[in-house]
Every structure is written in structure tokens, then in C-alpha cells.
């Protein structure tokens, strides 16, 4: 337990200190797949996970709150409402009129958005470790739960979430997105893991790619997985054959890439 606590602290420090060097490994360079279009300097530490649906944006702030806005991306808008979560809102996903918030040491929070100006918490699930990322898949919340792996939590009754499945990823799990019946997991030094979640109680790994850095965030665009790989920048991975994911390009970013989202033809990278 003492070792696990020390490792958890090391991961937290790595997140709080953007200059932390997580892992490096020499490898053959690949040409960038896209130009860097622009940079926006954001004050403070960025915890990027933006969920957009039907003209509404949900933004975890890296603080104990969730901001609900009425536009997906617009630097000039203010929040419609703010919901203070008890932990640190690292990541958020939409499931119908629910916001699923990965609230770090306070687990998964299930927040009803029926009235945008008055969001309210329906329930929570106290995950075993540190809820760092979340994705929605049907009636499931997929939680990247640090050293406790990928948790599959049934939210069909949003007032009573329950744990129905687990995949134990080696190392600390930072983020998760879905692509069809696959969960793409950012596993830190364990790289990108591809998990088949079609059988909820028996998720199984079908492929993985050991990225050269530390996979801190993941997004998907078509048949491509986009991995924020710490000091190794943005990695572009072809998952058209999920059993054999392969890198097809990268972008060497100025700082450590700690999070990524896909928005149309753009990649939004926290660096």
C-alpha cells in the first residue's frame, strides 16, 4: 500500500508539473501528419477534456467544479452554470441529459442537466483509486481509475450506479475514449491499450501499442487514435485493425503533451 501511495503521488506530481519528464525512448522519427495551426496560452494548469453535443459544451476546470456553456467552442462566452464537485473535475462525458464527471479522489459523479441553469447531482460512485478520465458507452460509464484500471459502471439507473466490469491495465490509467465497441485507454507508460467492451462483464484487450513517451490522453478521429504522449508529443495511430495498432505519424510539440481532443478536422492539444 505504501508503494502504491508513493506511485500515486508521483503521478499527481507529474500532472501538476507540466515539465515533469515521464519517459523517453529513442525511436525512428516519422514526418508530422498535420501542421500546427496555432497556440492559445491558457493560464494555470490545463486538464483537457471537452465534451461537445448539440451545441452545448461541458468543461472540467481542474478545480472542484463543472462549467456548463451554451456553445461548444468560443473563447468569448461565459458559463451558463457552474456545479461544484467535491473533488477535482478532471474529465467529463455526456450521456443523454447526464454529465459524467471523473472527480479524481471523489470518484464518478453523475449530474443531471435537464435544466442547464440548475445542474444537480443524482448520485456518485466511489471508485477504488483516482478517477482521471471518463467516457460514455450506452448505459455504461467507462472510468480511467488510475492504478485500479478501467472500470465499467452501469448507469442505467443513474441514481444507483454499480460496477459491472473491470480491465486491469498495467500501470496508471489516465484517459479513455470509445470507438464502436472498443475502449481506447491512455495507460501512461503502458502506452495505448485497445479493449473490447462488447461483453460488459468481461472486457478483454485485443491490441496495444507501446508509445515512446507516456500516454496521458487519447482521442479518436475515424480510424485514428490521437495520443498525447508527454515529452514525445502527439502520436497518430492507425486502429483500422484494432489487433495491430500502428503509428503513422507524429507532431513534435514544444512542451509535454498532456491531453488531446478531436474537433472536426482539428486536433486540440494541451501542451
Short mmCIF file of C-alpha atoms in Angstrom, two decimals:
data_model
loop_
_atom_site.label_atom_id
_atom_site.label_comp_id
_atom_site.label_asym_id
_atom_site.label_seq_id
_atom_site.Cartn_x
_atom_site.Cartn_y
_atom_site.Cartn_z
CA UNK A 1 0.00 0.00 0.00
CA UNK A 2 2.87 2.37 0.79
CA UNK A 3 4.38 1.75 -2.64
CA UNK A 4 1.03 2.37 -4.34
CA UNK A 5 0.61 5.62 -2.41
CA UNK A 6 4.07 6.79 -3.49
CA UNK A 7 3.36 5.91 -7.12
CA UNK A 8 0.01 7.71 -6.98
CA UNK A 9 1.76 10.78 -5.58
CA UNK A 10 4.33 10.59 -8.36
CA UNK A 11 1.53 10.56 -10.96
CA UNK A 12 -0.18 13.53 -9.32
CA UNK A 13 3.09 15.46 -9.30
CA UNK A 14 3.63 14.62 -12.94
CA UNK A 15 0.21 16.06 -13.75
CA UNK A 16 0.67 19.20 -11.68
CA UNK A 17 4.18 19.84 -13.01
CA UNK A 18 3.96 20.12 -16.82
CA UNK A 19 7.75 19.99 -17.04
CA UNK A 20 7.99 16.57 -15.43
CA UNK A 21 9.85 14.12 -17.67
CA UNK A 22 7.81 10.91 -17.59
CA UNK A 23 9.64 8.67 -20.01
CA UNK A 24 11.78 8.94 -23.13
CA UNK A 25 12.92 6.35 -25.60
CA UNK A 26 14.84 6.75 -28.84
CA UNK A 27 12.94 5.78 -31.96
CA UNK A 28 12.84 6.47 -35.67
CA UNK A 29 11.12 9.81 -36.39
CA UNK A 30 8.08 9.97 -38.60
CA UNK A 31 7.01 13.02 -40.61
CA UNK A 32 4.29 15.14 -39.00
CA UNK A 33 0.83 14.38 -40.32
CA UNK A 34 -0.58 17.89 -39.90
CA UNK A 35 0.70 21.44 -39.41
CA UNK A 36 0.49 23.26 -36.11
CA UNK A 37 -2.17 25.93 -36.84
CA UNK A 38 -1.97 27.98 -33.69
CA UNK A 39 -1.35 28.15 -29.97
CA UNK A 40 -3.56 29.55 -27.22
CA UNK A 41 -1.83 30.28 -23.91
CA UNK A 42 -4.12 29.21 -21.07
CA UNK A 43 -3.34 30.46 -17.59
CA UNK A 44 -2.78 27.78 -15.00
CA UNK A 45 -2.50 24.05 -15.44
CA UNK A 46 -4.66 22.58 -18.21
CA UNK A 47 -6.70 19.43 -17.71
CA UNK A 48 -8.14 18.99 -21.19
CA UNK A 49 -11.28 17.03 -21.76
CA UNK A 50 -14.02 18.84 -23.63
CA UNK A 51 -17.29 17.10 -24.37
CA UNK A 52 -19.50 18.61 -27.04
CA UNK A 53 -23.01 17.67 -28.11
CA UNK A 54 -25.95 19.57 -29.63
CA UNK A 55 -24.38 22.99 -29.18
CA UNK A 56 -23.52 22.52 -25.53
CA UNK A 57 -20.06 22.37 -24.05
CA UNK A 58 -19.06 20.78 -20.78
CA UNK A 59 -15.70 21.77 -19.42
CA UNK A 60 -13.91 20.31 -16.40
CA UNK A 61 -11.77 23.06 -14.97
CA UNK A 62 -9.10 21.21 -13.00
CA UNK A 63 -10.84 22.68 -9.95
CA UNK A 64 -13.80 21.43 -7.89
CA UNK A 65 -16.38 22.48 -10.47
CA UNK A 66 -18.00 21.69 -13.78
CA UNK A 67 -18.79 24.59 -16.13
CA UNK A 68 -21.80 24.25 -18.45
CA UNK A 69 -21.71 26.52 -21.52
CA UNK A 70 -24.14 27.01 -24.39
CA UNK A 71 -21.58 26.80 -27.22
CA UNK A 72 -19.07 24.04 -27.97
CA UNK A 73 -16.00 26.24 -28.53
CA UNK A 74 -15.95 30.03 -28.16
CA UNK A 75 -13.28 31.83 -26.17
CA UNK A 76 -15.59 34.78 -25.51
CA UNK A 77 -18.53 33.06 -23.80
CA UNK A 78 -19.28 32.67 -20.15
CA UNK A 79 -20.71 29.71 -18.34
CA UNK A 80 -24.45 29.14 -18.15
CA UNK A 81 -23.95 27.49 -14.78
CA UNK A 82 -21.34 26.00 -12.50
CA UNK A 83 -21.63 22.87 -10.42
CA UNK A 84 -19.10 22.44 -7.62
CA UNK A 85 -17.94 18.84 -7.35
CA UNK A 86 -16.31 17.70 -4.11
CA UNK A 87 -13.09 16.55 -5.77
CA UNK A 88 -11.12 17.72 -8.81
CA UNK A 89 -13.11 17.61 -12.05
CA UNK A 90 -10.53 16.13 -14.42
CA UNK A 91 -12.77 14.82 -17.19
CA UNK A 92 -16.38 14.86 -18.32
CA UNK A 93 -18.58 12.95 -20.77
CA UNK A 94 -22.18 13.33 -21.90
CA UNK A 95 -24.73 10.51 -21.65
CA UNK A 96 -28.11 11.88 -22.72
CA UNK A 97 -29.03 14.56 -20.19
CA UNK A 98 -26.37 13.37 -17.77
CA UNK A 99 -22.88 14.71 -17.22
CA UNK A 100 -20.45 12.04 -16.05
CA UNK A 101 -17.56 13.62 -14.18
CA UNK A 102 -14.29 11.93 -13.29
CA UNK A 103 -13.72 13.69 -9.98
CA UNK A 104 -10.28 12.27 -9.10
CA UNK A 105 -10.24 11.16 -5.43
CA UNK A 106 -14.03 11.61 -5.23
CA UNK A 107 -14.81 9.03 -7.91
CA UNK A 108 -17.51 9.27 -10.57
CA UNK A 109 -20.19 11.96 -10.18
CA UNK A 110 -23.50 11.64 -12.07
CA UNK A 111 -25.02 15.09 -12.71
CA UNK A 112 -28.40 15.77 -14.29
CA UNK A 113 -28.52 18.53 -16.92
CA UNK A 114 -32.28 18.62 -17.60
CA UNK A 115 -32.15 22.26 -16.58
CA UNK A 116 -28.87 23.77 -17.75
CA UNK A 117 -29.01 26.63 -15.29
CA UNK A 118 -29.56 24.24 -12.36
CA UNK A 119 -27.45 21.10 -12.74
CA UNK A 120 -27.82 18.71 -9.82
CA UNK A 121 -26.04 15.60 -8.69
CA UNK A 122 -28.12 12.44 -8.81
CA UNK A 123 -25.52 10.05 -7.44
CA UNK A 124 -21.88 9.13 -7.30
CA UNK A 125 -19.74 6.02 -7.38
CA UNK A 126 -16.66 5.88 -5.17
CA UNK A 127 -14.08 4.24 -7.42
CA UNK A 128 -11.20 2.36 -5.77
CA UNK A 129 -8.43 4.73 -6.90
CA UNK A 130 -8.27 8.11 -8.68
CA UNK A 131 -10.90 8.79 -11.37
CA UNK A 132 -8.82 10.55 -14.02
CA UNK A 133 -10.90 10.07 -17.19
CA UNK A 134 -14.40 9.07 -18.27
CA UNK A 135 -16.28 8.10 -21.43
CA UNK A 136 -19.89 7.10 -22.10
CA UNK A 137 -20.82 3.85 -23.83
CA UNK A 138 -24.52 3.09 -23.95
CA UNK A 139 -25.67 2.62 -20.37
CA UNK A 140 -22.08 2.44 -19.14
CA UNK A 141 -19.65 4.96 -17.75
CA UNK A 142 -16.08 3.91 -18.52
CA UNK A 143 -13.77 5.30 -15.85
CA UNK A 144 -9.99 5.52 -16.14
CA UNK A 145 -9.29 4.91 -12.47
CA UNK A 146 -5.56 5.26 -12.01
CA UNK A 147 -3.97 2.11 -10.63
CA UNK A 148 -7.42 0.47 -10.36
CA UNK A 149 -7.62 0.06 -14.14
CA UNK A 150 -10.59 0.64 -16.43
CA UNK A 151 -13.88 0.41 -14.54
CA UNK A 152 -17.20 -0.30 -16.30
CA UNK A 153 -20.02 1.27 -14.30
CA UNK A 154 -23.68 0.68 -15.13
CA UNK A 155 -25.65 3.95 -15.06
CA UNK A 156 -28.94 2.59 -16.47
CA UNK A 157 -30.36 3.70 -13.12
CA UNK A 158 -28.47 6.99 -12.73
CA UNK A 159 -29.44 7.20 -9.08
CA UNK A 160 -27.73 3.89 -8.32
CA UNK A 161 -24.58 3.34 -10.40
CA UNK A 162 -22.92 -0.05 -9.99
CA UNK A 163 -19.61 -1.57 -11.02
CA UNK A 164 -20.16 -4.37 -13.57
CA UNK A 165 -16.73 -4.90 -15.13
CA UNK A 166 -13.03 -4.25 -14.84
CA UNK A 167 -9.98 -4.44 -17.05
CA UNK A 168 -6.72 -4.28 -15.14
CA UNK A 169 -4.33 -2.15 -17.20
CA UNK A 170 -0.68 -2.35 -16.13
CA UNK A 171 0.32 0.94 -14.57
CA UNK A 172 -1.70 4.14 -14.07
CA UNK A 173 -4.69 4.75 -16.38
CA UNK A 174 -5.06 8.41 -17.40
CA UNK A 175 -7.83 8.55 -20.00
CA UNK A 176 -10.35 6.67 -22.13
CA UNK A 177 -12.44 7.21 -25.27
CA UNK A 178 -14.68 4.87 -27.23
CA UNK A 179 -14.72 3.83 -30.88
CA UNK A 180 -17.55 1.44 -31.68
CA UNK A 181 -17.32 -1.41 -29.19
CA UNK A 182 -13.72 -0.55 -28.34
CA UNK A 183 -12.33 1.43 -25.44
CA UNK A 184 -9.05 3.19 -26.23
CA UNK A 185 -7.14 3.65 -23.00
CA UNK A 186 -4.25 6.01 -22.30
CA UNK A 187 -2.18 3.88 -19.97
CA UNK A 188 0.77 6.14 -19.17
CA UNK A 189 3.98 4.16 -19.52
CA UNK A 190 1.84 1.19 -20.63
CA UNK A 191 1.04 3.08 -23.85
CA UNK A 192 -2.21 2.80 -25.79
CA UNK A 193 -4.42 -0.16 -24.89
CA UNK A 194 -7.31 -1.31 -27.10
CA UNK A 195 -10.08 -3.02 -25.09
CA UNK A 196 -13.15 -4.84 -26.45
CA UNK A 197 -16.08 -3.85 -24.22
CA UNK A 198 -18.89 -5.58 -26.13
CA UNK A 199 -19.21 -8.05 -23.24
CA UNK A 200 -19.63 -5.68 -20.32
CA UNK A 201 -18.69 -8.09 -17.58
CA UNK A 202 -15.70 -9.48 -19.48
CA UNK A 203 -13.75 -6.69 -21.19
CA UNK A 204 -10.68 -8.01 -22.98
CA UNK A 205 -7.63 -6.48 -24.57
CA UNK A 206 -7.37 -7.01 -28.33
CA UNK A 207 -4.29 -4.89 -29.06
CA UNK A 208 -1.83 -2.34 -27.71
CA UNK A 209 0.95 -0.04 -28.83
CA UNK A 210 3.88 0.89 -26.62
CA UNK A 211 4.17 4.60 -27.37
CA UNK A 212 7.62 6.18 -26.99
CA UNK A 213 6.55 8.52 -24.20
CA UNK A 214 3.79 8.21 -21.61
CA UNK A 215 0.21 8.15 -22.91
CA UNK A 216 -1.59 10.80 -20.82
CA UNK A 217 -4.61 11.39 -23.05
CA UNK A 218 -6.37 9.88 -26.05
CA UNK A 219 -8.95 10.96 -28.62
CA UNK A 220 -10.32 9.29 -31.72
CA UNK A 221 -10.98 10.57 -35.23
CA UNK A 222 -12.31 7.94 -37.61
CA UNK A 223 -9.80 5.11 -37.74
CA UNK A 224 -7.11 7.14 -36.00
CA UNK A 225 -6.26 7.26 -32.31
CA UNK A 226 -4.62 10.53 -31.24
CA UNK A 227 -2.39 10.13 -28.21
CA UNK A 228 -0.98 12.90 -26.02
CA UNK A 229 2.34 11.23 -25.26
CA UNK A 230 4.02 13.58 -22.77
CA UNK A 231 7.54 14.53 -23.90
CA UNK A 232 7.03 12.62 -27.17
CA UNK A 233 4.28 14.96 -28.40
CA UNK A 234 1.21 13.92 -30.38
CA UNK A 235 1.22 10.38 -31.79
CA UNK A 236 -1.12 9.43 -34.63
CA UNK A 237 -2.05 5.73 -34.55
CA UNK A 238 -3.98 3.73 -37.13
CA UNK A 239 -6.51 1.47 -35.39
CA UNK A 240 -8.31 0.23 -38.53
CA UNK A 241 -7.06 -3.19 -37.43
CA UNK A 242 -7.52 -2.92 -33.65
CA UNK A 243 -5.45 -6.05 -33.06
CA UNK A 244 -2.43 -4.36 -34.65
CA UNK A 245 -2.43 -0.63 -33.93
CA UNK A 246 0.44 1.11 -35.73
CA UNK A 247 1.88 4.59 -35.62
CA UNK A 248 1.51 6.50 -38.89
CA UNK A 249 2.73 9.95 -37.83
CA UNK A 250 3.55 12.33 -35.03
CA UNK A 251 3.81 16.01 -34.20
CA UNK A 252 6.76 17.09 -32.06
CA UNK A 253 5.17 19.67 -29.76
CA UNK A 254 7.15 22.29 -27.79
CA UNK A 255 6.13 21.03 -24.36
CA UNK A 256 4.86 17.80 -22.82
CA UNK A 257 1.51 16.81 -24.39
CA UNK A 258 -0.86 16.07 -21.50
CA UNK A 259 -4.28 15.96 -23.17
CA UNK A 260 -5.99 15.83 -26.55
CA UNK A 261 -9.43 16.22 -28.13
CA UNK A 262 -10.63 15.93 -31.72
CA UNK A 263 -12.97 18.61 -33.10
CA UNK A 264 -13.91 18.11 -36.73
CA UNK A 265 -10.72 18.19 -38.75
CA UNK A 266 -8.79 19.78 -35.88
CA UNK A 267 -6.80 18.26 -33.06
CA UNK A 268 -6.85 20.27 -29.83
CA UNK A 269 -3.74 19.54 -27.79
CA UNK A 270 -2.86 20.63 -24.27
CA UNK A 271 0.89 21.02 -24.33
#
